[in-house]
Tab-separated table of C-alpha atoms in Angstrom:
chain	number	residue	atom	x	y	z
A	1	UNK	CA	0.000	0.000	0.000
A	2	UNK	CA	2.366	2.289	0.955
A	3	UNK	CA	4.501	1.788	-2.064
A	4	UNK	CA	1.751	2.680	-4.361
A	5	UNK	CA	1.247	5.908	-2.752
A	6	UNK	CA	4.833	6.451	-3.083
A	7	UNK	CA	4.779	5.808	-6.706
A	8	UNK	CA	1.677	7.690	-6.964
A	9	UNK	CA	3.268	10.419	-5.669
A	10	UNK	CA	6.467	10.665	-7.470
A	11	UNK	CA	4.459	10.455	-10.915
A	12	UNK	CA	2.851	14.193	-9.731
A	13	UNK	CA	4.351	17.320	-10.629
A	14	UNK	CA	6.307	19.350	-7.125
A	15	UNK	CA	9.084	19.357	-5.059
A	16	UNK	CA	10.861	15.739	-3.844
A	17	UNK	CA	8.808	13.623	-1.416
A	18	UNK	CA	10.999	12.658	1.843
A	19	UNK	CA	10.150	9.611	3.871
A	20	UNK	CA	11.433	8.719	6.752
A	21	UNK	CA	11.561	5.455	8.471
A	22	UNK	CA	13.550	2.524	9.666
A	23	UNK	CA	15.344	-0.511	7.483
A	24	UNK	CA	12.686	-2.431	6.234
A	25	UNK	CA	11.047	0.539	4.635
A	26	UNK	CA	14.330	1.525	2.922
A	27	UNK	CA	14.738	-2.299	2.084
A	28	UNK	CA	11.310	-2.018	0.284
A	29	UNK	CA	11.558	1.294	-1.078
A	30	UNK	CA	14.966	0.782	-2.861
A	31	UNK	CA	14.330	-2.877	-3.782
A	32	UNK	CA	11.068	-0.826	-5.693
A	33	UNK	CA	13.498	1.587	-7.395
A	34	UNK	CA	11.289	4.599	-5.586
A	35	UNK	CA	14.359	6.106	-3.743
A	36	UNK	CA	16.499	8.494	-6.160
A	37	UNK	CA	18.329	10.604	-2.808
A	38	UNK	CA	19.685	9.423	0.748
A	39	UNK	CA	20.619	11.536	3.422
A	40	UNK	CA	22.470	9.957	5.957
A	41	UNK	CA	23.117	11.563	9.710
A	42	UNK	CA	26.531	9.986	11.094
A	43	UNK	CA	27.133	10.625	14.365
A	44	UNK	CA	30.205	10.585	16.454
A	45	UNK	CA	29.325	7.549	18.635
A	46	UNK	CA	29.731	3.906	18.411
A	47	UNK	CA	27.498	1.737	19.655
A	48	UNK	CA	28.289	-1.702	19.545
A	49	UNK	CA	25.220	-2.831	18.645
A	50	UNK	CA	21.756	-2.374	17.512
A	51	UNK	CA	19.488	-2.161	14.643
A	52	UNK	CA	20.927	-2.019	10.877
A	53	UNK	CA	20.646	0.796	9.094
A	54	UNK	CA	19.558	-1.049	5.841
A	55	UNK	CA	18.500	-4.347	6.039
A	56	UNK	CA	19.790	-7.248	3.695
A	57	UNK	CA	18.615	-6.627	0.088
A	58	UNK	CA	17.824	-8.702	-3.430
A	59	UNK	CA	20.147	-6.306	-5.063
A	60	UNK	CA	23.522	-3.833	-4.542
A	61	UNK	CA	22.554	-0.099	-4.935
A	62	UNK	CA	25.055	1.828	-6.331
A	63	UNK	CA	25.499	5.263	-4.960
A	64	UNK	CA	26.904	8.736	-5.813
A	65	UNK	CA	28.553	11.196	-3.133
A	66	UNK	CA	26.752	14.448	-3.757
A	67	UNK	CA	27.633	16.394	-0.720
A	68	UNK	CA	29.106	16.322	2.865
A	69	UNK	CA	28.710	18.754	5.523
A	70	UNK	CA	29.829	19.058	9.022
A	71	UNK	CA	27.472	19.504	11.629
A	72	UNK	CA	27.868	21.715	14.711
A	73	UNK	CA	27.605	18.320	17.161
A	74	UNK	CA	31.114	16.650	15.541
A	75	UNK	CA	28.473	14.714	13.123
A	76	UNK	CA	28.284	14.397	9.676
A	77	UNK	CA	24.877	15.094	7.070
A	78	UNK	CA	25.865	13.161	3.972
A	79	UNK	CA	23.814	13.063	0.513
A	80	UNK	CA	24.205	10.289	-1.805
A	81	UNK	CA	22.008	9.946	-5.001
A	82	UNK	CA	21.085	6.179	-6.084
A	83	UNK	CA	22.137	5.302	-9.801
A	84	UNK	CA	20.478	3.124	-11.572
């Protein structure tokens, strides 16, 4: 379902649709080809442990740096766009 409205709503005319969410919807948005841009917040801290950030996928996605910027906390906002 919610990949329909996704597709949906990239077919309309406007500015980019941003979704956020956990691993599973990335898994199911990307293995859907509906993701074109990731952001990704990197913190300075190491956790040992915990969730994935993307889960294991059907296929590799091949990415493109497109900018990096230090944040005032010591992290880092990086922006990747998805070639296909």
């Amino acid at each position: 379902m919610l990949l329909v409205f996704v597709r949906k709503l990239k077919q309309q005319k406007g500015k980019g649709i941003v979704v956020f969410g956990g691993g599973q919807l990335a898994k199911a948005l990307f293995e859907a080809d509906l993701i074109d841009e990731i952001v990704l917040n990197i913190q300075p801290v190491l956790l040992g442990s915990g969730i994935p950030l993307f889960h294991e996928m059907t296929k590799q996605i091949e990415l493109k740096l497109l900018n990096c910027r230090p944040l005032e906390d010591g992290g880092l906002a990086v922006t990747y766009r998805v070639t296909h």
